Structure formats: C-alpha cells, structure tokens
Amino acid sequence: MLHALLQLGPGPHKSGEITARTTMAEDEVRRRLLQLFRAKVCYRPRFGYWELRPTPARPTDTPGLVHPSTTPLLDAALLLDDIHSRTEQAVLLHTYSPVTGERLCIAAAGAHDLRLRRELAFTPGAVDRLRQAPLDSDAPGLVMLAHLAGHDTPLREDLRQIRSAQVALTQSPLPGWILVSVPVRRLPGAPATPGAEPRVVAAVSILAPDHAQGDPLIAYGRLMSNTVQAAIESSVVIAHHRFAAAQAA
C-alpha cells in the first residue's frame, strides 16, 4: 500500500488510483488505508482522497553515518523505527555494492542517542566504518555475504553457521559495542515476483553496548527476524502484468 502511494507521488490521490497500483480489491485497499490513517502514516485531505504524511527529518541523527542513497525507504524507515521502539537501541540498514564488495549503511533509527553520539565523537573513523566497510568486516556484511553464494557453493565454517542461524553477531567498529544482524530478502514495500526465490538485498542490525542485558544473539536476532518478516508480508506488492501496466501508465 505504501509502495502504491510512493509511486503516485506527493499530493492527494483518489482511492481508485491507489487501487489500480495494487493487486487488491477496493474494500481491502480501503481497509488498509484506514489502518495507515489511524497509524498517522497518511491522512485524508477530503472524502475519497488519501495522501502520505511527509517523513520528518531527524536533525539530531549522527552526521555521516548514512551513505547517500536515492532508494525510496519509507517502508524500511517504519521498520527501523519499530525495532528501535522495541529495543531502545540504534538500528541500521545496510545494503551492499557488488562493484566494491562493501556494505553501505543507507538508513538508521535511534542514532541520536546521546551516549552513542558521544562515543562515536571520541572514536576517530568509527562513523566512517559503520557507514561503509568491506563485506567481511562485521555482522551486517557477513550476514549478507553468507547468502550471496548459491546453496550448492561450499562456504567457510563461520558463514555456514551464519546462514544456518540466520543471524550474525560481531564486535562493531565502535569499541565496546556489538552488531547483531539479520538478512533482509526484500525491502518492505518492494515488488515481489511470483515464483522467484528472493535474494538477500540488505541487512538490519542493532548496534548495542556489549554489556546489553540478556543474550543479544537470541533475543535481538529473533525479534529482528520476526519484525522484518512481518513488515515484508504486510507491505508486499506482487509484480505481475497488472502491476507492470500500472507502472508504465
């Protein structure tokens, strides 16, 4: 639903225009729009019209942490905010560059935490390495690297264990902080192609103090995996001939 509104662009749109960008019946579209309305994600400027609320800027976020990106990330931003609200930890979204073999941070939530900002300020290079680093540097890159090879391709033991567990845990570039990462097979709201096996396109990570309470590998990993899956399932757009025709319109 959010993907359809993003495609239509700024301003109010008729319910019928939004329905044409989805694969759902009008009643289901109306029901989901009402859910977004109650969640204050969109509003109704007048009867029969719907409009996305603008995403507020975060002036207190850590400068330099997020790599410049033109990818529409509204659905992913909601996912990161959800995980941050549940854990009260900074949450990062990394993708990777097949050209440079690096992982790139393209979104973050909770990076305005005063303690985190203070420690980053006193650790030269930590922000740069959180933003961009080789895939084999730490958990976000490793959890993606473990899934980039085909299922029949032999993996080294650490990558095999990560693929089996669907979670990675390593020290972060910031001393005394850990990264717990899970793979993302499709960004929330992105089109899904029927019959195609989704490939890992990103990693969601929690950046937390190393002395965080409980077992972060189990608790954070399970929470993130469940939240990511729920977000993808609730915002998925199926790409078929109708969707393609709407895109071309």
XYZ file of C-alpha atoms in Angstrom:
249
model
C 0.000 0.000 0.000
C 2.812 2.379 0.910
C 4.581 1.401 -2.298
C 1.498 2.426 -4.316
C 1.291 5.807 -2.583
C 5.021 6.371 -3.108
C 4.632 5.627 -6.826
C 1.812 8.137 -7.154
C 3.962 10.806 -5.566
C 3.155 13.822 -3.366
C -0.360 15.191 -3.059
C -3.837 13.671 -2.582
C -4.875 10.645 -4.673
C -8.264 9.040 -5.296
C -8.932 5.601 -3.835
C -9.362 4.206 -7.355
C -5.921 5.442 -8.427
C -4.349 3.764 -5.416
C -6.264 0.522 -6.036
C -5.003 0.452 -9.640
C -1.431 0.292 -8.305
C -2.117 -2.801 -6.211
C -3.452 -6.321 -6.692
C -6.135 -5.948 -4.007
C -9.883 -5.375 -4.154
C -11.224 -1.897 -3.375
C -12.615 -2.935 0.016
C -9.239 -4.326 1.088
C -7.459 -1.192 -0.148
C -9.877 0.978 1.827
C -9.369 -1.138 4.948
C -5.583 -0.851 4.736
C -5.729 2.877 4.030
C -7.770 3.295 7.197
C -5.090 1.373 9.104
C -2.421 3.744 7.752
C -4.666 6.680 8.637
C -5.069 5.515 12.235
C -1.293 4.982 12.439
C -0.852 8.599 11.210
C 1.153 7.439 8.185
C -1.329 9.022 5.768
C -4.298 11.359 6.045
C -7.494 12.243 4.154
C -7.494 15.843 2.944
C -11.064 15.280 1.706
C -13.501 12.418 1.226
C -12.216 9.706 -1.136
C -8.689 11.103 -1.282
C -5.578 9.897 0.554
C -2.135 11.408 0.965
C 1.099 10.274 2.621
C 2.321 12.346 5.501
C 5.823 13.724 4.877
C 8.586 11.914 6.745
C 10.070 14.349 9.273
C 13.805 14.927 9.136
C 15.922 13.863 12.081
C 18.251 16.801 12.733
C 19.818 15.036 15.741
C 20.896 11.914 13.833
C 24.634 11.208 13.739
C 26.161 13.142 10.809
C 27.978 10.992 8.262
C 26.513 7.675 9.418
C 24.180 7.157 6.443
C 25.536 6.725 2.932
C 23.752 8.894 0.323
C 21.024 6.839 -1.373
C 18.156 7.509 -3.788
C 16.303 4.323 -2.771
C 12.717 5.042 -1.547
C 12.895 3.902 2.067
C 9.583 4.896 3.682
C 8.550 1.314 4.465
C 12.057 0.453 5.640
C 12.166 3.563 7.820
C 8.978 2.431 9.549
C 10.567 -0.985 10.123
C 13.700 0.526 11.671
C 11.623 2.813 13.890
C 9.568 -0.182 15.039
C 12.663 -2.185 16.031
C 14.170 0.869 17.735
C 10.995 1.466 19.754
C 11.038 -2.169 20.930
C 14.730 -2.374 21.825
C 15.693 1.254 22.577
C 18.907 0.568 20.635
C 20.255 2.122 17.437
C 19.105 0.236 14.329
C 20.956 0.287 10.999
C 20.012 -0.820 7.488
C 22.902 -1.910 5.254
C 22.907 -2.924 1.634
C 25.950 -3.914 -0.440
C 27.788 -2.793 -3.544
C 28.616 -5.643 -5.949
C 31.160 -3.308 -7.574
C 33.257 -2.524 -4.493
C 32.315 -5.514 -2.306
C 31.393 -3.192 0.544
C 28.396 -2.921 2.838
C 26.770 0.515 2.932
C 24.534 1.955 5.659
C 21.564 3.556 3.872
C 19.210 4.223 6.816
C 19.239 4.369 10.604
C 16.922 4.856 13.571
C 17.865 5.783 17.124
C 21.315 7.050 16.147
C 20.552 10.286 18.017
C 21.241 8.538 21.359
C 23.495 10.875 23.352
C 25.788 8.137 24.666
C 26.250 6.687 21.180
C 26.950 10.105 19.663
C 29.462 10.916 22.407
C 31.398 7.666 21.984
C 31.390 7.992 18.191
C 32.737 11.535 18.532
C 35.669 10.251 20.622
C 36.448 7.299 18.316
C 38.032 8.568 15.095
C 36.911 6.663 11.998
C 34.101 4.716 13.713
C 31.308 6.599 11.919
C 33.033 6.070 8.573
C 33.450 2.334 9.195
C 29.832 1.940 10.317
C 28.732 3.702 7.144
C 30.960 1.805 4.712
C 33.276 -1.205 5.087
C 34.210 -4.467 3.311
C 31.551 -7.174 3.492
C 33.709 -9.449 5.663
C 34.338 -6.752 8.298
C 31.456 -7.379 10.696
C 27.934 -8.746 11.207
C 25.954 -6.717 8.592
C 28.330 -7.654 5.798
C 28.826 -11.233 6.955
C 25.086 -11.977 7.134
C 24.728 -10.759 3.533
C 27.917 -12.497 2.380
C 26.668 -15.819 3.785
C 23.644 -15.642 1.449
C 25.248 -14.275 -1.720
C 26.716 -17.635 -2.720
C 24.438 -20.316 -4.170
C 23.130 -23.103 -1.923
C 25.465 -25.617 -3.571
C 28.541 -23.432 -3.114
C 30.848 -24.537 -0.264
C 31.078 -21.928 2.489
C 33.708 -21.390 5.131
C 32.540 -22.528 8.557
C 31.615 -19.120 10.026
C 29.481 -18.224 7.006
C 27.833 -21.655 7.051
C 26.844 -21.154 10.694
C 25.510 -17.668 9.970
C 23.402 -18.949 7.074
C 22.042 -21.733 9.255
C 21.235 -19.443 12.213
C 20.024 -16.527 10.026
C 21.793 -14.120 12.364
C 25.323 -12.767 12.866
C 26.943 -11.222 15.946
C 30.294 -9.426 15.953
C 32.075 -6.544 17.577
C 31.302 -3.226 15.864
C 33.792 -0.600 14.644
C 32.952 1.231 17.884
C 34.884 -0.428 20.762
C 32.607 -1.834 23.458
C 29.594 -2.067 21.141
C 28.246 -5.082 19.244
C 26.359 -5.518 15.984
C 23.578 -8.114 15.740
C 22.396 -8.546 12.150
C 19.731 -10.469 10.231
C 19.298 -10.776 6.453
C 16.570 -8.962 4.503
C 15.387 -10.695 1.322
C 13.264 -7.807 0.126
C 12.860 -4.263 1.387
C 9.377 -3.740 2.847
C 7.086 -2.371 0.137
C 9.275 -3.518 -2.763
C 7.617 -5.584 -5.534
C 7.823 -9.375 -5.296
C 7.986 -11.552 -8.394
C 5.834 -14.733 -8.177
C 7.853 -17.940 -8.440
C 11.210 -16.244 -7.969
C 13.332 -17.043 -4.921
C 14.030 -13.725 -3.180
C 17.710 -12.979 -2.726
C 19.215 -11.184 0.216
C 19.427 -7.479 -0.595
C 20.169 -5.942 2.795
C 20.799 -6.481 6.492
C 19.089 -4.978 9.531
C 21.324 -4.565 12.565
C 21.118 -3.485 16.167
C 24.092 -1.517 17.477
C 24.150 -2.037 21.233
C 26.594 -1.772 24.165
C 28.457 -5.037 24.665
C 27.047 -5.390 28.190
C 23.409 -5.272 26.999
C 21.140 -7.321 29.240
C 20.231 -10.886 28.222
C 21.556 -12.868 25.278
C 21.589 -10.384 22.372
C 22.236 -13.058 19.775
C 18.994 -14.878 20.636
C 16.771 -12.041 21.848
C 17.665 -9.365 19.309
C 18.088 -11.812 16.439
C 14.676 -13.410 16.955
C 12.983 -10.030 17.405
C 14.505 -8.581 14.241
C 13.783 -11.668 12.120
C 10.129 -11.714 13.159
C 9.698 -7.956 12.729
C 11.363 -7.930 9.299
C 9.216 -10.810 8.070
C 6.005 -9.218 9.359
C 6.869 -5.899 7.705
C 7.581 -7.556 4.349
C 4.398 -9.625 4.433
C 2.194 -6.671 5.377
C 3.557 -4.339 2.694
C 4.346 -6.701 -0.192
C 3.379 -5.774 -3.741
C 3.115 -8.650 -6.223
C 4.713 -7.804 -9.561
C 2.686 -9.233 -12.448
C 1.152 -7.924 -15.676
C -1.336 -5.644 -13.935
C 1.326 -4.094 -11.731
C 3.671 -3.654 -14.691
C 0.925 -1.925 -16.645
C 0.279 0.434 -13.736
C 3.971 1.263 -13.564
C 4.042 2.077 -17.263
C 0.963 4.320 -17.015
